Coordinates of C-alpha atoms in Angstrom, one line a residue:
Chain A
M1 CA -201.9 54.0 5.8
A2 CA -199.2 53.1 8.3
K3 CA -195.5 53.4 7.4
W4 CA -194.6 49.9 8.3
S5 CA -197.3 48.3 6.0
K6 CA -195.7 49.8 2.9
Q7 CA -192.7 48.3 1.1
S8 CA -189.5 49.9 2.1
L9 CA -187.3 51.7 -0.4
D10 CA -183.6 50.9 -1.1
I11 CA -181.4 54.0 -0.8
R12 CA -177.6 54.0 -1.1
L13 CA -174.9 56.2 0.3
V14 CA -171.8 56.3 -1.8
A15 CA -168.4 56.7 0.0
H16 CA -165.1 57.1 -1.8
Y17 CA -161.5 56.4 -0.6
I18 CA -159.6 59.6 -0.9
P19 CA -155.8 59.6 -0.6
S20 CA -154.6 62.5 1.6
N21 CA -152.7 63.4 4.6
Y22 CA -155.4 63.8 7.2
E23 CA -154.2 65.4 10.4
E24 CA -156.2 65.0 13.5
W25 CA -155.6 63.9 17.1
G26 CA -154.8 60.1 16.8
H27 CA -155.0 60.0 13.0
T28 CA -151.8 61.6 11.8
G29 CA -150.9 60.6 8.3
S30 CA -154.0 58.6 7.4
C31 CA -156.3 58.7 4.4
I32 CA -160.0 59.3 4.5
V33 CA -163.3 58.0 3.3
H34 CA -165.7 60.7 2.2
A35 CA -169.5 60.7 1.7
E36 CA -172.3 63.1 1.2
N37 CA -173.0 65.3 4.2
P38 CA -176.2 64.4 6.2
Q39 CA -178.1 67.5 5.2
D40 CA -177.8 66.8 1.4
F41 CA -178.3 63.1 2.0
S42 CA -181.6 63.6 3.9
K43 CA -183.1 65.5 0.9
K44 CA -183.1 62.2 -1.0
L45 CA -185.1 60.3 1.6
P46 CA -188.8 59.3 1.2
K47 CA -191.3 61.0 3.5
N48 CA -193.9 58.4 4.4
V49 CA -192.0 55.2 3.5
R50 CA -189.3 53.4 5.5
Y51 CA -186.0 52.8 3.7
N52 CA -183.1 50.4 3.7
L53 CA -179.6 52.0 3.6
T54 CA -176.7 50.4 1.8
T55 CA -173.3 52.2 2.1
E56 CA -171.1 51.5 -0.9
V57 CA -167.4 52.0 -0.3
Y58 CA -165.2 52.5 -3.3
M59 CA -161.4 51.8 -2.9
P60 CA -158.4 51.3 -5.2
D61 CA -157.2 47.9 -6.3
V62 CA -154.4 47.1 -3.9
D63 CA -152.8 44.0 -2.3
L64 CA -154.4 44.4 1.1
P65 CA -157.9 46.0 0.6
L66 CA -160.1 47.0 3.5
S67 CA -161.3 43.9 5.4
E68 CA -164.8 43.2 6.7
G69 CA -164.1 44.7 10.1
E70 CA -162.6 47.9 8.7
L71 CA -165.7 48.4 6.4
E72 CA -168.0 47.9 9.4
H73 CA -165.9 50.5 11.3
L74 CA -166.5 53.0 8.5
A75 CA -170.3 52.2 8.6
V76 CA -170.4 52.8 12.4
D77 CA -168.8 56.2 12.0
L78 CA -170.8 57.3 8.9
E79 CA -174.2 56.1 10.4
G80 CA -173.2 57.5 13.8
N81 CA -172.8 61.0 12.3
L82 CA -176.3 60.7 10.7
D83 CA -177.9 59.6 14.0
R84 CA -176.2 62.3 16.0
Y85 CA -177.1 65.0 13.6
A86 CA -180.8 63.9 13.7
F87 CA -180.8 63.7 17.5
E88 CA -179.2 67.1 18.1
L89 CA -181.7 68.8 15.7
R90 CA -184.6 67.0 17.4
Q91 CA -183.4 68.1 20.8
Q92 CA -183.1 71.7 19.8
E93 CA -186.5 71.6 18.0
V94 CA -188.2 70.6 21.2
M95 CA -187.3 74.0 22.6
G96 CA -187.3 75.9 19.3
Q97 CA -190.7 74.8 18.1
N98 CA -192.4 75.6 21.5
F99 CA -190.7 79.0 21.8
R100 CA -191.6 80.0 18.3
R101 CA -195.3 79.2 18.9
L102 CA -195.3 80.9 22.3
Y103 CA -193.5 84.2 21.3
S104 CA -195.5 84.5 18.0
L105 CA -198.6 84.7 20.3
T106 CA -196.9 87.4 22.3
G107 CA -196.1 89.2 19.1
V108 CA -199.9 89.4 18.4
I109 CA -200.5 90.7 21.9
F110 CA -197.6 93.2 21.4
T111 CA -199.2 94.8 18.4
I112 CA -202.7 94.9 20.0
G113 CA -201.2 96.5 23.1
V114 CA -199.3 99.1 21.1
L115 CA -202.4 100.1 19.2
A116 CA -204.7 100.1 22.3
T117 CA -202.6 101.7 25.0
Q118 CA -200.4 104.1 23.0
T119 CA -197.7 103.8 25.7
W120 CA -194.2 102.2 25.5
W121 CA -192.8 101.4 28.9
W122 CA -194.7 98.1 29.4
L123 CA -193.1 96.8 26.2
F124 CA -190.2 95.6 28.3
F125 CA -192.5 92.9 29.7
V126 CA -192.9 91.1 26.4
T127 CA -190.3 89.5 24.1
P128 CA -191.8 88.9 20.7
Y129 CA -188.4 88.8 19.0
W130 CA -187.9 85.3 20.3
G131 CA -190.5 84.2 17.8
V132 CA -187.6 83.3 15.5
A133 CA -185.8 81.1 18.0
G134 CA -183.9 78.3 16.2
I135 CA -185.2 79.3 12.8
G136 CA -182.1 77.9 11.1
N137 CA -182.6 74.5 12.7
K138 CA -186.3 74.4 11.6
Y139 CA -185.5 74.0 7.9
K140 CA -182.7 71.5 8.5
Y141 CA -185.0 69.4 10.7
K142 CA -187.8 69.4 8.0
K143 CA -185.7 66.9 6.0
A144 CA -183.4 65.4 8.8
K145 CA -186.3 63.9 10.7
Y146 CA -186.7 61.2 8.1
L147 CA -183.2 59.9 8.8
Q148 CA -184.4 57.7 11.6
N149 CA -187.0 55.9 9.4
Y150 CA -184.6 53.1 8.4
D151 CA -185.3 49.4 8.5
H152 CA -181.9 47.9 7.8
R153 CA -178.4 49.2 7.3
Q154 CA -175.5 47.4 5.6
V155 CA -172.1 48.2 4.2
I156 CA -170.7 46.7 1.0
E157 CA -167.8 47.2 -1.4
G158 CA -168.9 49.2 -4.5
K159 CA -168.8 47.6 -7.9
D160 CA -169.6 50.4 -10.3
P161 CA -166.7 50.3 -12.9
A162 CA -166.8 54.0 -13.6
R163 CA -166.3 54.9 -10.0
K164 CA -163.8 52.2 -9.5
D165 CA -161.7 53.6 -12.4
A166 CA -162.0 57.1 -10.9
V167 CA -160.7 56.0 -7.5
N168 CA -157.8 54.1 -9.0
E169 CA -156.8 57.0 -11.2
M170 CA -156.9 59.4 -8.3
Y171 CA -154.8 57.0 -6.1
E172 CA -152.1 56.9 -8.8
F173 CA -152.1 60.6 -9.4
Y174 CA -151.9 61.5 -5.7
N175 CA -148.9 59.2 -5.1
K176 CA -146.9 61.2 -7.7
L177 CA -147.5 64.5 -6.0
E178 CA -144.9 66.2 -3.7
G179 CA -144.9 69.3 -1.6
H180 CA -146.9 70.8 1.2
H181 CA -150.0 68.8 2.0
L182 CA -152.5 71.7 1.4
N183 CA -150.9 72.3 -1.9
K184 CA -151.2 68.6 -2.7
L185 CA -154.9 68.7 -1.9
Q186 CA -155.4 71.8 -4.1
R187 CA -153.7 70.1 -7.1
A188 CA -155.7 67.0 -6.6
R189 CA -158.9 69.0 -6.6
D190 CA -157.9 70.7 -9.8
F191 CA -157.1 67.3 -11.3
C192 CA -160.6 66.2 -10.4
K193 CA -162.1 69.3 -12.1
E194 CA -160.5 68.4 -15.4
Q195 CA -161.3 64.7 -15.2
K196 CA -164.9 65.4 -14.3
K197 CA -165.7 66.2 -18.0
K198 CA -164.7 62.6 -19.1
N199 CA -165.9 60.7 -16.0
P200 CA -168.7 62.2 -13.9
A201 CA -167.7 60.0 -10.9
F202 CA -164.9 62.5 -10.2
K203 CA -167.5 65.0 -9.1
E204 CA -168.0 63.4 -5.7
I205 CA -164.2 62.9 -5.2
E206 CA -163.8 66.6 -5.9
E207 CA -166.3 67.4 -3.2
G208 CA -164.3 65.3 -0.8
Y209 CA -161.2 67.3 -1.5
R210 CA -163.2 70.6 -1.1
D211 CA -164.4 69.4 2.3
L212 CA -160.9 68.5 3.3
I213 CA -159.5 71.9 2.3
D214 CA -162.4 73.6 4.2
A215 CA -161.7 71.5 7.3
N216 CA -158.1 72.7 7.3
L217 CA -158.9 76.4 6.7
E218 CA -162.2 77.1 8.5
D219 CA -162.7 78.2 12.1
S220 CA -162.5 75.7 14.8
F221 CA -165.7 74.1 16.2
L222 CA -165.8 76.3 19.3
L223 CA -165.3 79.5 17.2
Q224 CA -168.1 78.5 14.9
M225 CA -170.4 77.9 17.9
Y226 CA -169.5 81.0 20.0
P227 CA -170.7 84.3 18.5
Y228 CA -167.4 86.3 18.6
T229 CA -168.3 89.2 16.3
S230 CA -170.9 91.9 17.0
L231 CA -173.1 90.8 14.0
Q232 CA -173.1 87.2 15.2
S233 CA -174.0 88.2 18.8
F234 CA -176.8 90.5 17.4
L235 CA -178.3 87.7 15.4
R236 CA -177.9 85.2 18.2
F237 CA -179.9 87.5 20.5
F238 CA -182.9 86.8 18.2
T239 CA -182.3 83.2 17.1
G240 CA -181.0 81.9 20.4
G241 CA -184.3 82.2 22.3
P242 CA -184.4 83.1 26.0
Y243 CA -180.8 83.4 27.4
G244 CA -179.4 81.9 24.2
I245 CA -180.6 78.4 25.2
V246 CA -181.3 77.3 21.6
Q247 CA -178.1 76.5 19.8
P248 CA -177.6 76.4 16.0
I249 CA -176.6 72.9 14.9
L250 CA -173.8 72.7 12.3
T251 CA -173.9 70.1 9.5
P252 CA -171.0 67.7 10.1
K253 CA -168.7 66.7 7.3
Q254 CA -168.6 63.0 6.5
I255 CA -164.9 62.5 6.8
V256 CA -163.7 59.2 8.3
P257 CA -160.0 58.3 8.7
V258 CA -159.0 55.0 7.2
R259 CA -155.9 52.9 6.7
N260 CA -153.2 54.4 4.5
F261 CA -152.6 52.0 1.6
N262 CA -149.1 53.3 1.0
L263 CA -148.1 51.8 4.4
N264 CA -146.0 48.7 3.9
A265 CA -148.4 46.5 5.9
K266 CA -146.9 43.2 4.6
K267 CA -143.7 44.0 6.4
Y268 CA -145.4 43.7 9.8
L269 CA -147.6 40.7 8.8
K270 CA -144.6 38.6 7.6
E271 CA -142.5 39.1 10.7
K272 CA -144.8 36.7 12.6
K273 CA -143.8 33.8 10.4
Chain B
M1 CA -179.8 47.5 15.5
V2 CA -177.5 50.0 17.3
K3 CA -173.8 49.1 17.1
L4 CA -170.9 49.1 19.5
E5 CA -167.4 48.1 18.5
L6 CA -165.0 46.1 20.7
Y7 CA -161.4 45.7 19.7
M8 CA -159.5 42.6 20.8
V9 CA -155.9 44.0 21.3
A10 CA -153.1 41.5 22.1
Q11 CA -150.7 41.6 25.0
K12 CA -147.1 40.5 25.1
D13 CA -146.1 36.8 25.6
D14 CA -149.0 34.5 26.3
L15 CA -151.1 36.9 28.3
P16 CA -154.8 37.1 27.4
S17 CA -155.9 39.9 25.0
I18 CA -157.8 43.0 26.1
L19 CA -161.2 44.2 24.9
V20 CA -161.2 48.0 24.1
P21 CA -164.6 49.6 23.5
N22 CA -164.8 52.2 20.8
K23 CA -166.4 55.2 22.4
D24 CA -165.9 58.7 21.0
P25 CA -163.7 60.5 23.7
M26 CA -164.8 63.9 22.5
D27 CA -168.4 62.9 23.2
E28 CA -167.7 63.7 26.9
M29 CA -167.2 67.4 25.9
F30 CA -170.6 67.6 24.3
M31 CA -172.6 66.0 27.1
Y32 CA -172.6 62.4 25.7
R33 CA -175.0 63.2 22.9
A34 CA -173.7 60.3 20.7
A35 CA -174.3 57.8 23.4
A36 CA -177.7 59.3 24.2
A37 CA -178.7 59.2 20.5
R38 CA -177.7 55.5 20.3
N39 CA -179.8 54.5 23.4
L40 CA -182.8 56.6 22.4
S41 CA -183.0 54.9 19.0
A42 CA -182.7 51.5 20.8
C43 CA -185.7 52.4 22.9
E44 CA -187.9 53.8 20.1
R45 CA -187.1 51.0 17.7
N46 CA -187.1 48.4 20.5
E47 CA -183.9 46.8 19.2
G48 CA -180.9 45.3 21.0
L49 CA -177.2 46.1 20.8
E50 CA -175.1 44.6 18.0
V51 CA -171.5 44.2 19.4
L52 CA -169.0 44.1 16.6
L53 CA -166.1 42.2 18.0
Q54 CA -163.1 43.2 15.9
V55 CA -160.5 40.3 15.8
G56 CA -157.1 40.4 14.2
S57 CA -156.7 37.0 12.5
Q58 CA -158.7 34.0 11.4
E59 CA -156.8 31.9 14.0
E60 CA -158.1 34.0 16.8
I61 CA -161.7 33.7 15.5
D62 CA -161.3 29.9 15.5
Q63 CA -159.9 30.0 19.1
I64 CA -162.9 32.0 20.3
A65 CA -165.3 29.5 18.6
E66 CA -163.5 26.6 20.5
K67 CA -163.6 28.4 23.8
S68 CA -167.3 29.1 23.5
K69 CA -168.0 25.3 23.4
V70 CA -169.6 24.2 26.7
K71 CA -167.8 21.7 28.9
L72 CA -169.8 20.7 32.0
F73 CA -168.1 18.7 34.7
P74 CA -170.1 16.6 37.2
N75 CA -168.6 18.3 40.3
Y76 CA -169.8 21.8 39.2
T77 CA -172.3 23.5 41.5
E78 CA -175.5 24.9 40.0
K79 CA -174.1 28.4 40.0
Q80 CA -171.0 27.3 38.2
K81 CA -173.1 25.5 35.6
V82 CA -175.0 28.6 34.8
Y83 CA -171.7 30.5 34.1
A84 CA -170.3 27.6 32.1
Q85 CA -173.3 27.4 29.9
Q86 CA -172.9 31.0 28.8
D87 CA -171.2 31.4 25.4
I88 CA -168.7 34.1 24.6
S89 CA -171.5 36.6 24.0
G90 CA -172.7 36.0 27.5
R91 CA -169.3 36.8 29.0
I92 CA -169.1 39.9 26.9
R93 CA -172.6 41.0 28.0
D94 CA -171.5 40.6 31.7
A95 CA -168.3 42.6 31.0
L96 CA -170.2 45.4 29.2
K97 CA -172.8 45.6 32.0
D98 CA -170.0 46.1 34.5
S99 CA -168.2 48.8 32.5
V100 CA -169.9 50.6 29.6
R101 CA -173.5 50.3 30.8
Q102 CA -172.6 51.5 34.3
E103 CA -171.0 54.6 32.8
E104 CA -173.9 55.3 30.4
M105 CA -176.4 55.1 33.2
F106 CA -174.7 58.0 34.9
T107 CA -173.6 60.1 31.8
C108 CA -176.5 59.8 29.3
P109 CA -179.0 61.8 31.3
S110 CA -176.7 64.9 31.1
A111 CA -177.5 65.1 27.3
I112 CA -181.0 66.3 28.4
G113 CA -180.1 67.5 31.8
Q114 CA -178.0 70.5 30.6
Y115 CA -181.1 72.0 29.1
N116 CA -183.4 71.1 31.9
F117 CA -181.1 72.8 34.3
I118 CA -181.4 76.1 32.5
L119 CA -185.1 75.7 31.9
N120 CA -185.7 75.1 35.6
Q121 CA -184.0 78.4 36.4
L122 CA -186.0 80.2 33.7
S123 CA -189.2 78.8 35.2
R124 CA -188.6 80.7 38.4
S125 CA -189.5 83.9 36.5
T126 CA -191.7 82.4 33.7
G127 CA -193.6 79.9 35.9
F128 CA -197.0 80.8 37.3
W129 CA -195.9 82.0 40.7
G130 CA -193.0 83.9 39.3
V131 CA -195.3 85.7 37.0
I132 CA -197.6 86.6 39.9
H133 CA -194.7 88.5 41.4
R134 CA -193.7 90.2 38.2
L135 CA -197.3 91.3 37.5
F136 CA -197.7 93.2 40.8
P137 CA -197.7 96.7 39.3
V138 CA -199.8 95.6 36.3
V139 CA -202.6 94.4 38.7
F140 CA -203.5 98.1 39.3
I141 CA -203.2 99.1 35.6
V142 CA -205.6 96.4 34.5
N143 CA -208.5 98.2 36.3
A144 CA -207.9 101.3 34.2
V145 CA -206.7 99.8 30.9
P146 CA -208.7 96.7 29.9
S147 CA -206.4 95.7 27.0
F148 CA -203.7 94.8 29.5
Q149 CA -205.8 91.7 30.3
L150 CA -204.3 90.2 27.1
L151 CA -200.8 90.7 28.4
V152 CA -201.7 89.3 31.8
G153 CA -203.3 86.3 30.3
D154 CA -200.3 85.7 28.0
M155 CA -197.8 86.0 30.9
M156 CA -199.9 83.9 33.4
I157 CA -201.2 81.1 31.2
T158 CA -199.4 80.7 27.9
N159 CA -195.8 81.4 29.1
P160 CA -195.7 78.8 31.9
G161 CA -197.8 76.4 29.8
Y162 CA -195.2 76.3 27.0
Y163 CA -192.3 76.1 29.4
N164 CA -193.9 73.2 31.2
K165 CA -194.5 71.5 27.8
T166 CA -190.9 71.7 26.8
K167 CA -189.8 70.3 30.2
A168 CA -192.3 67.4 29.8
E169 CA -191.1 66.6 26.4
F170 CA -187.5 66.6 27.6
S171 CA -188.3 64.4 30.6
R172 CA -190.1 61.9 28.3
M173 CA -187.0 61.8 26.1
A174 CA -184.7 61.3 29.1
S175 CA -186.7 58.4 30.4
N176 CA -186.7 56.8 26.9
I177 CA -182.9 57.1 26.9
M178 CA -182.7 55.4 30.3
S179 CA -185.0 52.6 29.3
G180 CA -183.1 52.3 26.0
I181 CA -180.0 51.4 27.9
D182 CA -181.8 48.5 29.5
I183 CA -183.3 47.4 26.2
A184 CA -179.9 47.6 24.4
Y185 CA -177.8 45.8 27.0
D186 CA -180.3 43.1 27.7
N187 CA -180.4 42.0 24.0
I188 CA -176.8 41.7 22.9
K189 CA -175.8 40.0 19.6
V190 CA -172.1 39.5 19.0
R191 CA -170.7 39.5 15.5
L192 CA -167.0 38.4 14.9
L193 CA -165.2 40.5 12.2
K194 CA -161.7 40.2 10.8
N195 CA -159.7 43.4 10.9
T196 CA -156.4 43.5 9.1
S197 CA -155.2 46.8 10.7
L198 CA -155.7 45.2 14.1
D199 CA -153.8 42.2 12.9
I200 CA -150.8 44.4 12.1
I201 CA -150.9 45.9 15.6
N202 CA -151.2 42.5 17.3
N203 CA -148.2 41.2 15.3
I204 CA -146.0 44.2 16.3
I205 CA -146.9 43.7 20.0
K206 CA -146.3 39.9 19.8
T207 CA -142.9 40.3 18.1
D208 CA -141.9 42.9 20.6
K209 CA -138.8 44.3 18.8
E210 CA -136.2 45.7 21.3
G211 CA -138.7 45.3 24.1
E212 CA -140.8 48.2 22.7
G213 CA -143.7 46.6 20.9
Y214 CA -146.3 48.9 22.2
R215 CA -144.4 52.0 21.2
E216 CA -143.9 50.9 17.7
A217 CA -147.5 49.7 17.5
R218 CA -148.7 53.2 18.5
E219 CA -146.6 54.9 15.9
V220 CA -148.0 52.6 13.2
A221 CA -151.6 52.9 14.6
N222 CA -151.6 56.5 13.5
Q223 CA -151.6 55.5 9.9
L224 CA -154.3 52.9 10.3
S225 CA -158.0 53.2 10.7
L226 CA -157.9 52.3 14.4
P227 CA -160.0 54.5 16.6
I228 CA -158.6 56.8 19.3
P229 CA -159.4 54.6 22.3
V230 CA -157.2 51.8 20.9
V231 CA -154.4 54.3 20.3
D232 CA -154.8 55.6 23.8
H233 CA -154.7 52.1 25.2
L234 CA -151.3 51.5 23.4
Y235 CA -150.0 54.8 24.8
I236 CA -150.8 53.8 28.4
A237 CA -149.2 50.4 27.8
T238 CA -146.0 52.0 26.6
Q239 CA -145.8 54.4 29.5
S240 CA -146.5 51.7 32.1
T241 CA -144.4 48.8 30.8
E242 CA -141.6 50.0 28.4
H243 CA -138.8 52.7 28.2
S244 CA -141.2 55.4 29.4
Q245 CA -140.9 59.1 29.2
W246 CA -141.4 59.1 33.0
T247 CA -137.8 58.0 33.4
V248 CA -136.8 61.5 32.3
Y249 CA -138.2 62.9 35.5
M250 CA -136.8 60.1 37.7
K251 CA -133.6 62.0 38.4
A252 CA -132.2 63.0 41.7
P253 CA -133.7 66.3 42.8
N254 CA -131.4 69.4 42.5
T255 CA -131.1 70.1 46.2
L256 CA -129.3 72.9 47.8
A257 CA -125.5 72.2 48.2
T258 CA -125.5 72.8 51.9
L259 CA -128.0 70.2 52.7
P260 CA -126.7 66.6 53.0
L261 CA -128.2 63.9 50.8
T262 CA -129.3 61.2 53.1
Q263 CA -130.7 58.9 50.5
Q264 CA -129.3 58.7 47.0
I265 CA -131.8 57.8 44.3
P266 CA -130.3 55.3 41.8
P267 CA -130.3 56.2 38.1
S268 CA -133.2 54.7 36.1
K269 CA -132.6 51.4 34.3
G270 CA -134.4 51.5 31.0
G271 CA -135.6 48.5 29.1
K272 CA -137.0 46.6 31.9
N273 CA -140.3 45.0 30.9
V274 CA -143.1 44.7 33.3
K275 CA -146.1 42.6 32.5
L276 CA -149.5 44.3 32.5

């Protein structure tokens, strides 16, 4: 039965407003909206049915909440990350899949040759170790290939009261904090850990703070991509395929900068009148 | 539908506003993969482009609605009538075709091309004729050791076969991306959206406090959700029209004392506004 003839499922992606001091080129001092990373999200998707995606954004109750245009901007960024992740994995799997099939055949010939000839010098002709080219991407792509099976995508403001309370509580707590911004993030994460027992909605906010702390402390993108230790280069020799053409794809973090609600926006809006 | 954002940023005085497309500037570093992914899905899903026109205030949205009403005068030529009958989305389509589409037609193939370039070089040794050269010593061994025929068959048939297969799949993907650009930019749907953070920026530019509206707007834009292309646009506007950092370097050069100064460069006058 074809995919399009079945009824499509409704699946939601929950995104929380997280007060922070996000530092990036062009976004100094802004807060973020955090959602589940694409790899974990793709595990929830159906296999042979198309789906409709609704992105629910939860934000605190303030005078000037996010407008329609700002919500759509969040959706463009969050959905764009999903699309790009699926495309990159697909691109690498074109090479990875073919190389794995090809060099597993050479592996068979390798063993037959060793047993039949009982010599070693010709082994330089064959490269059976590239049979594991892009093996890490393989398991990611198993789930991520269903990301593109969507029918309709939309973004709405979330209305679950438990999550709404959690976001409001977090917003009030973070505004009281003072000190270094990494220390503030750590204390906010610990606060979530305590509140998680009462309100399970804090669990996803805690993951947001964990991702933010990781983003501050981990290696840069180029250092993650380039094998700079001997172990990494040894492993890349096998998983990279011929001349390291197959790249490992990193799962992106769903961190999108958003307007800081602490900014006195009304000051600028009133000056016009 | 695939989405592209356009931000309607105001200018000073009564000059018309500028449309700034939101494209990821870091995408250039990674061979335009985000743009390629967008156009590939446009082709495979056979869907057009949804342009999200981000507008500051409700007044501007009403103005756009008024402007899009058609007024045909009797002395128009046929060509002028065609242009007059276009609504606001038609004008945006023409503008996008001249700018963003042109750029993507050149850049998107490099998302696939970077791999095809290396695969073509690999095919020199792994292709059929390349293997013939590599197998020259083995030709003599095959007569003595029959099991080498397996190795020869693998190197001559399966190796080039799989390499050609990957290249064929990539070229199919690349042609889908190119036709996806046509499909996307020939079926444009414009949606007007109200954006409060853009409204803040536009108000700061219009009030133009101390003749430095763009500079203040750029400082505030860092704490808003505005994308990097908009912030960059504001930075260029400050540097070209307001008290710019370039005036620091506009001093008289420190020449040698013995040489006479024929032409004395006047000191810079800050605060002079130039319209974009």
